Structures are given as C-alpha cells and as structure tokens.
CSV table of C-alpha atoms and ligand atoms in Angstrom, one decimal:
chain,number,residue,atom,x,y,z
A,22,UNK,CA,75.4,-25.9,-80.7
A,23,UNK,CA,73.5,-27.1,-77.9
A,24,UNK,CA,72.4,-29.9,-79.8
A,25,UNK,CA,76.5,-31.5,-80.6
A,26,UNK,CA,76.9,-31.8,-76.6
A,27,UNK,CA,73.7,-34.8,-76.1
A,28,UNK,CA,74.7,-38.5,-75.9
A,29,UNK,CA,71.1,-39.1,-75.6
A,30,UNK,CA,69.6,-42.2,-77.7
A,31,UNK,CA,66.0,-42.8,-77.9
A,32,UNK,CA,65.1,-45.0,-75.1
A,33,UNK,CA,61.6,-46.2,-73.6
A,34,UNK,CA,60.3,-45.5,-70.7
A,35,UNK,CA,61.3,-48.4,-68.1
A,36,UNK,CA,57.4,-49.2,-67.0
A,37,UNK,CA,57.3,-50.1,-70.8
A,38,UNK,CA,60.7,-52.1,-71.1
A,39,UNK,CA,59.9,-54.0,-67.8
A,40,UNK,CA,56.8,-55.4,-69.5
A,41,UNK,CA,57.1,-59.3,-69.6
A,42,UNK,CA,55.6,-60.3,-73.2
A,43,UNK,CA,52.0,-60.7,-73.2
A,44,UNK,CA,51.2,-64.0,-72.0
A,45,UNK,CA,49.0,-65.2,-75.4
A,46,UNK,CA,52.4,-64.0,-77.5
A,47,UNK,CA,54.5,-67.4,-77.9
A,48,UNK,CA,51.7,-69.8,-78.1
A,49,UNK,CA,50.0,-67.8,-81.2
A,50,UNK,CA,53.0,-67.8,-82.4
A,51,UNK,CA,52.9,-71.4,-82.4
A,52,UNK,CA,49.7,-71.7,-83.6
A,53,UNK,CA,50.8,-69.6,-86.8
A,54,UNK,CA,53.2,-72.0,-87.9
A,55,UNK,CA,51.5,-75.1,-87.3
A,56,UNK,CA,48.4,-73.2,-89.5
A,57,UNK,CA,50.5,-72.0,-92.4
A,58,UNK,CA,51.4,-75.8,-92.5
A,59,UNK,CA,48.0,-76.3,-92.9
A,60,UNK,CA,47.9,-78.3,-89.9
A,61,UNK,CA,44.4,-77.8,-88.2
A,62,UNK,CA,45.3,-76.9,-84.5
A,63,UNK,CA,42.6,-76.7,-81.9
A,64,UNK,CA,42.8,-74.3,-78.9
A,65,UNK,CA,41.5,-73.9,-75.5
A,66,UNK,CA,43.5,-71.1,-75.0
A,67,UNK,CA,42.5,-67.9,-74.8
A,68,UNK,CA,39.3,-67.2,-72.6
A,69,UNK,CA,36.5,-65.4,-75.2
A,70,UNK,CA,33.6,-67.1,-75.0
A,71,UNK,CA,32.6,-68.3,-78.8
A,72,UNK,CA,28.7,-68.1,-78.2
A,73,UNK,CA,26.8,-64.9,-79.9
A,74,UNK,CA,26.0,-62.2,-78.0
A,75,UNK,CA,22.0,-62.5,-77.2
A,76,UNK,CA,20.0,-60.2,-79.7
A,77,UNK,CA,18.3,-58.3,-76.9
A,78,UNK,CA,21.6,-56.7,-76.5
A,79,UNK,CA,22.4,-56.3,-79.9
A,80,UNK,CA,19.1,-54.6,-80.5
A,81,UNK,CA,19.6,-52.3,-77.7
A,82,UNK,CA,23.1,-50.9,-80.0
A,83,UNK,CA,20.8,-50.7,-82.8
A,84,UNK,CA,18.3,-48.6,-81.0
A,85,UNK,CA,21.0,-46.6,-79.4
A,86,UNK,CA,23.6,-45.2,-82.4
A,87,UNK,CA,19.8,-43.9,-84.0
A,88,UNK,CA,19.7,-41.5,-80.9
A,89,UNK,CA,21.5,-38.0,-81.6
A,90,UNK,CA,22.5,-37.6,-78.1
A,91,UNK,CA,24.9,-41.0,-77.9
A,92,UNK,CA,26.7,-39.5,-81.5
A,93,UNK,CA,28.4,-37.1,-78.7
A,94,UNK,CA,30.8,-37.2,-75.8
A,95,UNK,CA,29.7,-40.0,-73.1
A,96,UNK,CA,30.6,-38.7,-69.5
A,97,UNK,CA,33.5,-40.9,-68.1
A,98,UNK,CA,31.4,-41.9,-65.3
A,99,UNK,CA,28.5,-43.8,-67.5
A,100,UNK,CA,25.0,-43.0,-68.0
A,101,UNK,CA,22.9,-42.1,-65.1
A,102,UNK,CA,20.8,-44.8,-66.5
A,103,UNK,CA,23.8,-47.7,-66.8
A,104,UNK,CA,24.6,-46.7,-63.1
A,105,UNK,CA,20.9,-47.2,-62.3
A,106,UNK,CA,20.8,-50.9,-63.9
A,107,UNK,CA,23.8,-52.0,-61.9
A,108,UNK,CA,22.9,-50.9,-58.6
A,109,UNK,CA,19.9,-52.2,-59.3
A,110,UNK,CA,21.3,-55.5,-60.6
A,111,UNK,CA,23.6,-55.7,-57.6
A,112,UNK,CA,20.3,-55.3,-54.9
A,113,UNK,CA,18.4,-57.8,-56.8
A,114,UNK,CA,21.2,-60.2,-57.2
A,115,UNK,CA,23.5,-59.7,-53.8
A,116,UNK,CA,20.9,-58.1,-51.1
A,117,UNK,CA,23.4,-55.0,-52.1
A,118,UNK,CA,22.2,-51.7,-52.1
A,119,UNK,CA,24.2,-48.6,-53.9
A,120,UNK,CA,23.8,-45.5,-55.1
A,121,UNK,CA,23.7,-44.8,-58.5
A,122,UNK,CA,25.2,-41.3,-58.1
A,123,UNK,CA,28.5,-42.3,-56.0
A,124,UNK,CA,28.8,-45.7,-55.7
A,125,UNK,CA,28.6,-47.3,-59.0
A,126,UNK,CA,30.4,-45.9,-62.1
A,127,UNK,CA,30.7,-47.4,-66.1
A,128,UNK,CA,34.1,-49.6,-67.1
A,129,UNK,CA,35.1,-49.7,-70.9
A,130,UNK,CA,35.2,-53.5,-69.7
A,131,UNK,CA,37.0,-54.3,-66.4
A,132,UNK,CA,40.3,-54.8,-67.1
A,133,UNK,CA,40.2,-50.9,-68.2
A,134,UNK,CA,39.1,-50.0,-64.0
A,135,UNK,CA,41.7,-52.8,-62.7
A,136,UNK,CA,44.5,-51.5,-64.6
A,137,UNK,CA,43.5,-47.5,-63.6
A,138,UNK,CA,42.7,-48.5,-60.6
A,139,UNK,CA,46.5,-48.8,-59.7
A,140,UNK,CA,46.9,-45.2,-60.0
A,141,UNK,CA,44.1,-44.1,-57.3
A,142,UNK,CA,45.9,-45.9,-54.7
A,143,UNK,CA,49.4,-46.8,-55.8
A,144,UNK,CA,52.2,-44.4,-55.4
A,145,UNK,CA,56.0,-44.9,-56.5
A,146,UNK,CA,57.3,-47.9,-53.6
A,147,UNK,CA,54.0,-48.5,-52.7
A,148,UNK,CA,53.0,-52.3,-52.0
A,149,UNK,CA,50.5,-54.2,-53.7
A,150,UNK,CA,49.2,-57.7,-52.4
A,151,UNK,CA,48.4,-59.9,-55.6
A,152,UNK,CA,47.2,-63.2,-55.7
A,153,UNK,CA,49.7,-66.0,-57.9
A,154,UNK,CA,48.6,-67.1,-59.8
A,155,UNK,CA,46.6,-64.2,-61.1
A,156,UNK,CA,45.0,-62.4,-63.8
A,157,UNK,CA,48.1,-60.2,-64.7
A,158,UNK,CA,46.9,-56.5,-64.9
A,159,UNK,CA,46.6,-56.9,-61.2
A,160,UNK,CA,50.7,-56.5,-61.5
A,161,UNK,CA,51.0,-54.8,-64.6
A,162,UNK,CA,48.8,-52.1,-63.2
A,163,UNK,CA,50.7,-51.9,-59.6
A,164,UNK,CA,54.2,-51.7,-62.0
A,165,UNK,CA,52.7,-48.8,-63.9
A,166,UNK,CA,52.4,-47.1,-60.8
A,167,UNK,CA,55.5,-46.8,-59.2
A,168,UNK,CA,54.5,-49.8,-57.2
A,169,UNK,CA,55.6,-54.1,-56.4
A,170,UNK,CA,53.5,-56.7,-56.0
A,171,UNK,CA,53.9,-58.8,-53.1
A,172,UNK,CA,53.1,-62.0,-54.7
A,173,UNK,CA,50.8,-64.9,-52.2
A,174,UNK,CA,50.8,-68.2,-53.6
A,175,UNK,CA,47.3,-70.0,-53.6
A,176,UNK,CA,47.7,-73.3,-52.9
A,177,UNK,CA,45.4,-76.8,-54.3
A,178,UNK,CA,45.5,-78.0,-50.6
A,179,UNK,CA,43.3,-74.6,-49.2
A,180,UNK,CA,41.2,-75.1,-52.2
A,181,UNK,CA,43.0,-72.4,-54.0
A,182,UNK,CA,41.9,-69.3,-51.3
A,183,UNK,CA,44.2,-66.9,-50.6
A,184,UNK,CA,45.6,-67.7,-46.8
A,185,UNK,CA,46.3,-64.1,-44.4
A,186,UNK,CA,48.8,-65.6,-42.4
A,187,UNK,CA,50.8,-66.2,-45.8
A,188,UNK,CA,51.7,-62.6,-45.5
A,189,UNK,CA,54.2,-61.4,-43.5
A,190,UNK,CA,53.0,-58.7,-41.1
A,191,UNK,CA,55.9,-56.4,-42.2
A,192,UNK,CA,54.3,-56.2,-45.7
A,193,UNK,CA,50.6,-56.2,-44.4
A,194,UNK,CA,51.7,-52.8,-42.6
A,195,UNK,CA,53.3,-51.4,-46.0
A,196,UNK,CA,51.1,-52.7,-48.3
A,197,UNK,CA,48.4,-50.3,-49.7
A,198,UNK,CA,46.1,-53.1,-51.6
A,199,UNK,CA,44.7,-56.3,-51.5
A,200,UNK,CA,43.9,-57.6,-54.9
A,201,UNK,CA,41.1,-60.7,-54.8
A,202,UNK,CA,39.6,-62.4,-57.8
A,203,UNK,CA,36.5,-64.9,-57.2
A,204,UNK,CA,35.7,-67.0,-58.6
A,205,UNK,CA,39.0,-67.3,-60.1
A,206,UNK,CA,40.5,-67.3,-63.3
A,207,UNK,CA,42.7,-69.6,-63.5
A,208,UNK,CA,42.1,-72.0,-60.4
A,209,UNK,CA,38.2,-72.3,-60.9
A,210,UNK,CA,38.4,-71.5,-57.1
A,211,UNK,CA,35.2,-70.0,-55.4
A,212,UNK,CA,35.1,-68.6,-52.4
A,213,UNK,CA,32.4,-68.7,-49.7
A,214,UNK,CA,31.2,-65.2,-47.6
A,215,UNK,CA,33.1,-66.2,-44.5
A,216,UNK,CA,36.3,-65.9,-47.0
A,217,UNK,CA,35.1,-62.3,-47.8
A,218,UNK,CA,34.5,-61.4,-43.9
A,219,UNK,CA,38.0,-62.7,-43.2
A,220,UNK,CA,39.6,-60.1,-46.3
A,221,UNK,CA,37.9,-57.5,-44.7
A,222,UNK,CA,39.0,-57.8,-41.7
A,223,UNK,CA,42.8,-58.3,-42.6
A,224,UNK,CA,42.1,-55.2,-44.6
A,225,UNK,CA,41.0,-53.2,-41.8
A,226,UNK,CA,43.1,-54.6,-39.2
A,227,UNK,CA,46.4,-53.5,-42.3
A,228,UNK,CA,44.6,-50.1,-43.5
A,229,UNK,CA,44.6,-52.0,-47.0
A,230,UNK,CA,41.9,-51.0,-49.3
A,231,UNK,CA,40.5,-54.2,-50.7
A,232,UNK,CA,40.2,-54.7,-54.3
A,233,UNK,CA,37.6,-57.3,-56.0
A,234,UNK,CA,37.6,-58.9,-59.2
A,235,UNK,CA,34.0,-60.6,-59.2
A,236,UNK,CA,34.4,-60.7,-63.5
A,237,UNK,CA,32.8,-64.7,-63.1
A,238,UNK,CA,30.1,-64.4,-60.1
A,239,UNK,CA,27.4,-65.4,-62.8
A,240,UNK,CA,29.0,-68.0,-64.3
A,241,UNK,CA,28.8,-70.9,-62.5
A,242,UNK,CA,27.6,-74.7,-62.3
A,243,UNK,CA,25.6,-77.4,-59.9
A,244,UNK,CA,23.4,-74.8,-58.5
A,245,UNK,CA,26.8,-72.4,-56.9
A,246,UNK,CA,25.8,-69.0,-56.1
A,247,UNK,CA,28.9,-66.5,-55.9
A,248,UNK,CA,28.5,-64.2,-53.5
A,249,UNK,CA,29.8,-59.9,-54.0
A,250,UNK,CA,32.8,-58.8,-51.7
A,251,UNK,CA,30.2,-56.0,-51.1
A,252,UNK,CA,28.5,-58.4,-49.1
A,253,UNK,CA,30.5,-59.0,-46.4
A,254,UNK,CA,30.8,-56.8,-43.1
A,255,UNK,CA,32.2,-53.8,-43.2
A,256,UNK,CA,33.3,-53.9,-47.1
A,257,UNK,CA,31.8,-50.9,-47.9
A,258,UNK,CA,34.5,-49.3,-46.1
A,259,UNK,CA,37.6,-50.2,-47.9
A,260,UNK,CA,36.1,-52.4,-51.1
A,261,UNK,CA,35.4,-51.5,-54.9
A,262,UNK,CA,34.6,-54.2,-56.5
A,263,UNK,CA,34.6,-54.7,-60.6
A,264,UNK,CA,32.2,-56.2,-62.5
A,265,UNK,CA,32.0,-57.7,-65.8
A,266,UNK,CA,29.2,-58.5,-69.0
A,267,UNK,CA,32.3,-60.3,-70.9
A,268,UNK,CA,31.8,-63.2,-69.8
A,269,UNK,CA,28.2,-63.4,-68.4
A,270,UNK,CA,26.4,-62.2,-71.6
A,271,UNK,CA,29.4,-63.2,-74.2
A,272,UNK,CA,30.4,-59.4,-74.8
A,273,UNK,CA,34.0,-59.4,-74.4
A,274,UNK,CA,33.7,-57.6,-77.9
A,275,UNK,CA,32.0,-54.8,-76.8
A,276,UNK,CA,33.9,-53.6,-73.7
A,277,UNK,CA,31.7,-53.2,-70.8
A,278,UNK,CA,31.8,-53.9,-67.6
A,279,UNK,CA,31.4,-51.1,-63.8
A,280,UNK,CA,32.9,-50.4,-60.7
A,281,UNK,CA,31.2,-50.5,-57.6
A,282,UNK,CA,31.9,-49.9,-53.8
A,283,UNK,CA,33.5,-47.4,-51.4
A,284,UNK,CA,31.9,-44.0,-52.4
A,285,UNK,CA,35.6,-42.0,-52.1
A,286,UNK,CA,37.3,-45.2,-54.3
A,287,UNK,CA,35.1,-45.0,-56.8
A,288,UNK,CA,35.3,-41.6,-57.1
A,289,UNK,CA,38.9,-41.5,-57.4
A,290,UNK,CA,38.8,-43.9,-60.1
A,291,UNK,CA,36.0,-41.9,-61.7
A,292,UNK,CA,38.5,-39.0,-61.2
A,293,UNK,CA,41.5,-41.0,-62.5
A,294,UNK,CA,39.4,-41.9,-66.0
A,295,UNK,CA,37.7,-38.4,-66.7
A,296,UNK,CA,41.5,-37.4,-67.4
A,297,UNK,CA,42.7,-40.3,-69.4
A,298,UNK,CA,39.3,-41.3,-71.4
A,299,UNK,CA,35.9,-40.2,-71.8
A,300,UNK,CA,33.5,-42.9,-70.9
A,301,UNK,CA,32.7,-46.1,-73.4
A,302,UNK,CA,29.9,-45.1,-76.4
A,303,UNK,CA,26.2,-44.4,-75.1
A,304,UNK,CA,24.9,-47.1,-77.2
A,305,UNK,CA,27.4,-49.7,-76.2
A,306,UNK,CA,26.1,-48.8,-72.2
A,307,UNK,CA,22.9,-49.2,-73.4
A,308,UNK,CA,23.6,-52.8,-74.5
A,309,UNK,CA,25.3,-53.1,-70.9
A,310,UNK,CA,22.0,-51.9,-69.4
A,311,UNK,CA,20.0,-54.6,-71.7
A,312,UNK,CA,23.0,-57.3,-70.3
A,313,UNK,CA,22.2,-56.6,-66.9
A,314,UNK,CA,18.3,-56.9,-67.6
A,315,UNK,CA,19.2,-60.5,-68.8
A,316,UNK,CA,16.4,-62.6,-67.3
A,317,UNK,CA,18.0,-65.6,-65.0
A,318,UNK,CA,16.7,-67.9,-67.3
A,319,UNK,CA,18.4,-66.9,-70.3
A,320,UNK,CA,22.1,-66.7,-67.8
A,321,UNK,CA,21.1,-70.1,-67.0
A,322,UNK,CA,20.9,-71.8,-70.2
A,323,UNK,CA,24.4,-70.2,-71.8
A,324,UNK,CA,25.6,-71.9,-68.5
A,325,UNK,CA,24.4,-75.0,-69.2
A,326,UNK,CA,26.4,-75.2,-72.2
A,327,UNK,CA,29.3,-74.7,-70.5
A,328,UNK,CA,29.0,-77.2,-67.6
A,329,UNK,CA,28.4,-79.7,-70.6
A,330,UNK,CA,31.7,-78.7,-72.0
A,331,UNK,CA,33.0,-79.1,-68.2
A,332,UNK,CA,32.3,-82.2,-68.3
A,333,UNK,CA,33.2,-83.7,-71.8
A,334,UNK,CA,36.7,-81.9,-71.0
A,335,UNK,CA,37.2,-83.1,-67.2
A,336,UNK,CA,36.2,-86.7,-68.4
A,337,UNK,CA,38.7,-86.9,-71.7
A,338,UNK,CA,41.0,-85.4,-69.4
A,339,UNK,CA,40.8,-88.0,-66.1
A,340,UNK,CA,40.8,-90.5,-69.2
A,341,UNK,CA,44.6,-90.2,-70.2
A,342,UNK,CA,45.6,-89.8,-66.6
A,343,UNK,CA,45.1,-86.0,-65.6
A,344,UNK,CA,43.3,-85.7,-62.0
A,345,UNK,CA,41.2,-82.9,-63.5
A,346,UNK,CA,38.3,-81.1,-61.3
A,347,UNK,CA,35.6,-79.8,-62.8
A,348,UNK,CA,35.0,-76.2,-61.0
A,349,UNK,CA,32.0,-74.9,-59.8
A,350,UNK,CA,32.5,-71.2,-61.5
A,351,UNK,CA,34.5,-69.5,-64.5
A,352,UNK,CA,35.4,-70.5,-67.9
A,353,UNK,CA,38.3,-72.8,-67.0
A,354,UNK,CA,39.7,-76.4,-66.4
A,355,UNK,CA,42.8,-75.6,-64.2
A,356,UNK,CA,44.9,-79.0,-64.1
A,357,UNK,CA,48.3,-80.2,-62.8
A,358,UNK,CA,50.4,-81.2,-65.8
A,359,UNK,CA,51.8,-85.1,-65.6
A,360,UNK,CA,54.7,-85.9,-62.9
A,361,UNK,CA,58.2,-84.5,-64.4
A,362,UNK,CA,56.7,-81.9,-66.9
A,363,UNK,CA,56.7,-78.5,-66.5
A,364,UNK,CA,54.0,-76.3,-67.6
A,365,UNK,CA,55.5,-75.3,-70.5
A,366,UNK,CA,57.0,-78.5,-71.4
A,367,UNK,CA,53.4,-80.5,-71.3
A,368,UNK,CA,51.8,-77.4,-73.0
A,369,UNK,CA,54.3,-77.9,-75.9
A,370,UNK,CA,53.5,-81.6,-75.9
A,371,UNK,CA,50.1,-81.1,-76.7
A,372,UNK,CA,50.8,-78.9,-79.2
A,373,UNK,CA,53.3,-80.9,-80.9
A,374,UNK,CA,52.0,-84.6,-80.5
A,375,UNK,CA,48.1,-83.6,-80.5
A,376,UNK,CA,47.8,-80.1,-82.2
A,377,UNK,CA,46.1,-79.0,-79.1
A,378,UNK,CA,46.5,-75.3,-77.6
A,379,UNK,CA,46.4,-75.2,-74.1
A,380,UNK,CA,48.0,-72.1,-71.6
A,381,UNK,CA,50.9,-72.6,-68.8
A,382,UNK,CA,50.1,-71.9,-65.8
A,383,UNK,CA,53.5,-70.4,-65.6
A,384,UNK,CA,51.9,-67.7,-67.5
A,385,UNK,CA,50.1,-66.6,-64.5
A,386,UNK,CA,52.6,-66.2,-61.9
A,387,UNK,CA,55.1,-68.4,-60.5
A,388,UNK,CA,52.7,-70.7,-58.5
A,389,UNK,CA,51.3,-71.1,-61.6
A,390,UNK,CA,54.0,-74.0,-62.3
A,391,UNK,CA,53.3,-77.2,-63.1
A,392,UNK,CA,49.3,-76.8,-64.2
A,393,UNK,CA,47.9,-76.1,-67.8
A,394,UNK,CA,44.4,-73.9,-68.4
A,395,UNK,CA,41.8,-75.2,-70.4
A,396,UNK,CA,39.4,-72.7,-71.3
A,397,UNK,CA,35.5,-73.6,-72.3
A,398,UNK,CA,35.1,-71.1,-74.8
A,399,UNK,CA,35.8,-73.6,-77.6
A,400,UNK,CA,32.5,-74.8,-79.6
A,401,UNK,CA,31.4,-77.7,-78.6
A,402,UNK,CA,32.7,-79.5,-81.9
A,403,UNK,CA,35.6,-78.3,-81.7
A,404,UNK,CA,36.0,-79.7,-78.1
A,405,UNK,CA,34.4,-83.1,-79.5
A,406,UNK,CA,37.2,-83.1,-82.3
A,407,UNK,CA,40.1,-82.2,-79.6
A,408,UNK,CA,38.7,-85.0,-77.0
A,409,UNK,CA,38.9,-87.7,-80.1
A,410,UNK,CA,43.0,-86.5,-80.5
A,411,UNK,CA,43.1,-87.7,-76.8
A,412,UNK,CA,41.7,-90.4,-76.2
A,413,UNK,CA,43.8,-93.2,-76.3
A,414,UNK,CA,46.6,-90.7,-76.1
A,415,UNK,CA,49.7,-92.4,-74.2
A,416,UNK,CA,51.8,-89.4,-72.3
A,417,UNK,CA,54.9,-90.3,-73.0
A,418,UNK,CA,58.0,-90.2,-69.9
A,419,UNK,CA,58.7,-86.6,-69.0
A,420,UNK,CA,62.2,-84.6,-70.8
A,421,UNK,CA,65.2,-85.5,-68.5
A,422,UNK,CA,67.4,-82.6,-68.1
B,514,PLP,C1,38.2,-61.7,-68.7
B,514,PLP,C2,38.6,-61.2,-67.4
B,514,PLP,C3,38.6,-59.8,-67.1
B,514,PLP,C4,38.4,-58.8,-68.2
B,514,PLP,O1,37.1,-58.5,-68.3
B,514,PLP,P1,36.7,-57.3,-69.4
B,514,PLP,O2,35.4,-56.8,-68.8
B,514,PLP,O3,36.5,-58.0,-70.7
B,514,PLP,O4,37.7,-56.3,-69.5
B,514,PLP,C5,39.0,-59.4,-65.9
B,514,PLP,N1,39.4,-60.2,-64.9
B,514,PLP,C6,39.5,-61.5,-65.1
B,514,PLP,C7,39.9,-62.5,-64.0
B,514,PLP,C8,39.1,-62.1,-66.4
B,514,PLP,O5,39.2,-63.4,-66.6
C-alpha cells in the first residue's frame, strides 16, 4: 500500500551529478578514434612519468609480500617505520623536524589525503581558497564537502604566485582554507620561502588553515631547490603539507605518497581515513620507505632526463612561434596558445593537423584559458617523433566566430 503513494525515481546524489567530466575524458576519446583509424597519435597529455620504477623499490615489494605480518590489515595511519623515513626525509632534505608519532601519517598517494582532507575542515557553506588554475581535487574535494571554492586567478605577470590582496577580505574572513600547490602543476611556477612566509601570515592574520601540495619539490632543473611550506615561520601552526613518490621515484602506479604538518590536522585526517579506508598495503610502504632512501644521485639523474626533454620541447616549440618557458620544477611545459585560439581550439588543431595530444588549460580552471600543457612524461622518441610533425609546421589564422 505504502509503496503506490511514492513518485520517487532513482536519482544521484547531487555532489555526484555536479561533477564536471574528468578532465582526460574528451581528449582520449579523441585519441580512440584517431587509433582505431590506425592513425599513430602522440600525446603529451596525461602527467605519468613513462620511466621504470628504480629496482631498489621494486625489491623492497618483493621482500615485503614474503613477510606474514603485511598479508594483514595495515593501520590507516602507515607503518611506524614509513612515518620514520619521512620525518626523517623531511629533516635531511628541508632542515624540518617531525615527529613520527603525530606529525607525519602514510597517503594511498596524495591525491587520496587532498581529496579527504576536505572533510577535516570543510563543512556544508564553508569556503575554500583554490588556486586557478589548479589541480582539480582541490575543488572536487571542497564540493564533496558541503563546501565552494573561491577561485584566485594566478597570473604570467607575478610569475604565476598566488597574490593575497587578490582576495577580497570578506572571503578571507569566511574562508576556512588556503589550498597552495608548488611547484605547480600546470604553470611550472616555483615559489621562493618569502612566498611561504607571506601564506602564513595571510593565514594567521584570516584563521585559515593552510593547505600544501609540495607533490613536485624534487623535481626540478638548473640547480632549483624547492623549499617545504613547513619551512616557513610559524607554519607548523596552521600547515599540513602533502607529499608525493609519484613523481619523484616514477611510482604513480603504486599509490604512495604522506601527510605532514600541524599535529591536530594531521590527526584529523588520520581520523577521517581510519573510517573510510585502512591504510595502503605494508609492502607497498615499504617500497615508499626504499623511495624516500633514494640517494640524491639517483633523483638527479631521472631529472636530467627530463630537463633534456625540457628543452627539446621548449625549442620545437619557440620554433613554430610559441613563447614557451622552460620551468625550473614539475613535469610540464605550460604555454599560451597562438593569438585568436582558444585553448581548446589550438588543442584540437594539434590533434587534427599533427596527431599531437596536448591538455587545455581550460581544463584546469578558468584562468586556465588560452594556454595548452605539455607534459614530459613522453619517451624521449616519442618526443623526437612529435618535434619532427612540428617543425616546419605553419599555424594557420585562428577560427573566426
Ligand atoms: C600528480 C599529482 C598529484 C597526485 O599524486 P599521487 O601521489 O599520485 O596521488 C597531486 N597533486 C598534483 C599537483 C599532481 O600533479
């Protein structure tokens, strides 16, 4: 009886209706149908770096699914032992001391803690500050939670920094968080420790708690250090900060990466995890802790052959008329597209006219118009193949509308 009277129809949940379509959707699309044409397409697309991961590592997941005790449940906070290595990483490599205990906890890869990390400090109305163009968990995770991003463009003219007095004091005094990301995917931007001193102090001067992506502070080029948010005064107040081995020790297929920082923030994210997973596999930290025991050296050399790619790319690109930069960190070349072209529109271009993938800035937030992504994690023949499609390449006049 009860069951006549419902109109009700199957309907999902708005957070998952608001999602905007994952920004990698339409271009592999495209890259299908130009493949089952047997056309051979060649993409700089997606960030994944294409070199193996080093067989230290991979010897330390061997070792580790022999031992009994990783066959069972991993605490969600990480080994005692994983905490160890990156507190001790972070004092070796930043001058930053932590404690293994409360200030440092295991990731199953960072974008796992950025997206959960939402939920420790984000309520329903709450305001997030997010950088645009961005890494876009930063605002998927502040829409799972209720929350709206408050959107700050970073601008080519201030070297792609984010500037405070961009944000109206109105939404500094509402806003929860400050999300920060360098150096940056997708600018290439790096920032200096007087940027970090600055963040902190708009943060305490807002009540904000300051949240750090530092998923490329070990990737970079011409002899550029990156420095840790934790670095700067008075972070440990109001900073986690989330670290990555994706990218540093080509592992983005193993998922590991750690939050560090503020003892209570880090805790509430531990807290936040332990009832929505249990911790990443015991031998898969173990490879972490043989990651983060990478001698300098080694780091050095997988750099290397990505400032070579740089290079080739920046050049090929400056040679059919792009004012491409090389950057000093990260995986990425992050270029205007020509006069008249929107992102999309060049991005399409290139696909069409050269069989080349590249990703729209557009993709990454509105300030994202008008510049394309490169990324470096294309093998170096590959890259050689896609400068040859270039060269000589005439752009022709931009769609009129
Ligand atoms: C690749 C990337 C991540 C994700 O790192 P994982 O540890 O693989 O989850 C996070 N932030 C940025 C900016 C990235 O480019």
């Amino acid at each position: 009886m009860e069951r006549e009277g419902r109109a009700k129809t199957l309907e999902l949940a708005k957070r998952v209706q608001q999602l905007p379509p994952y920004l990698f959707v339409g271009i592999s699309r495209a890259i299908a149908e130009k493949r089952a044409k047997g056309i051979d397409v060649i993409s700089f697309g997606i960030g994944d770096p294409d070199i193996p991961t080093p067989d230290v590592v991979l010897d330390a997941l061997e070792k580790g699914a022999h031992k009994p005790a990783n066959h069972r449940y991993p605490e969600s906070e990480g080994l005692p032992e994983f905490r160890k290595a990156v507190c001790d990483f972070y004092q070796r490599r930043f001058g930053v001391k932590l404690d293994p205990a409360t200030e440092a906890i295991n990731l199953i890869g960072a974008k796992e803690g950025i997206g959960h990390a939402a939920l420790c400090f984000i309520d329903t109305g709450d305001v997030a500050i997010v950088p645009d163009p961005a890494y876009p968990v930063y605002a998927t995770g502040t829409m799972f939670a209720g929350g709206t991003s408050h959107l700050v463009s970073l601008h080519e003219k201030n070297g792609f920094l984010m500037d405070f007095r961009d944000i109206p004091t109105d939404v500094a005094r509402k806003a929860k968080i400050l999300w920060l990301n360098y150096p940056n995917n997708p600018t290439g931007a790096v920032a200096d420790l007087r940027f970090f001193d600055e963040a902190v102090r708009f943060c305490k001067e807002f009540d904000l708690y300051l949240l750090h992506d530092a998923c490329y502070t070990e990737v970079t080029f011409d002899g550029y250090v990156a420095p840790s948010a934790l670095q700067a005064k008075g972070a440990r107040d109001l900073t986690i900060e989330f670290y990555s081995l994706s990218k540093t020790a080509n592992m983005t297929g193993w998922r590991v990466g750690a939050a560090v920082g503020n003892a209570a923030m880090v805790n509430a994210l531990m807290r936040v995890k332990s009832n929505l997973d249990s911790g990443q596999a015991q031998a898969i930290q173990e490879m972490g802790i043989a990651a983060l025991n990478l001698p300098q050296k080694w780091i050095d050399s997988n750099n290397a052959i990505y400032k070579r790619r740089r290079d080739r790319v920046v050049s090929g690109l400056r040679d059919i008329g792009l004012d491409a930069v090389a950057p000093r960190a990260g995986l990425y070349i992050w270029t205007k597209a020509p006069p008249g072209y929107t992102s999309g529109d060049f991005a399409k271009l290139l696909l069409d006219e050269r069989d080349i993938v590249v990703t729209p800035g557009r993709g990454y937030g509105p300030a994202g118009e008008g510049y394309v992504r490169l990324s470096l994690t294309t093998p170096d023949d590959r890259i050689e193949q896609g400068l040859k499609r270039l060269k000589g390449w005439k752009i022709p006049p931009p769609p009129t509308r």
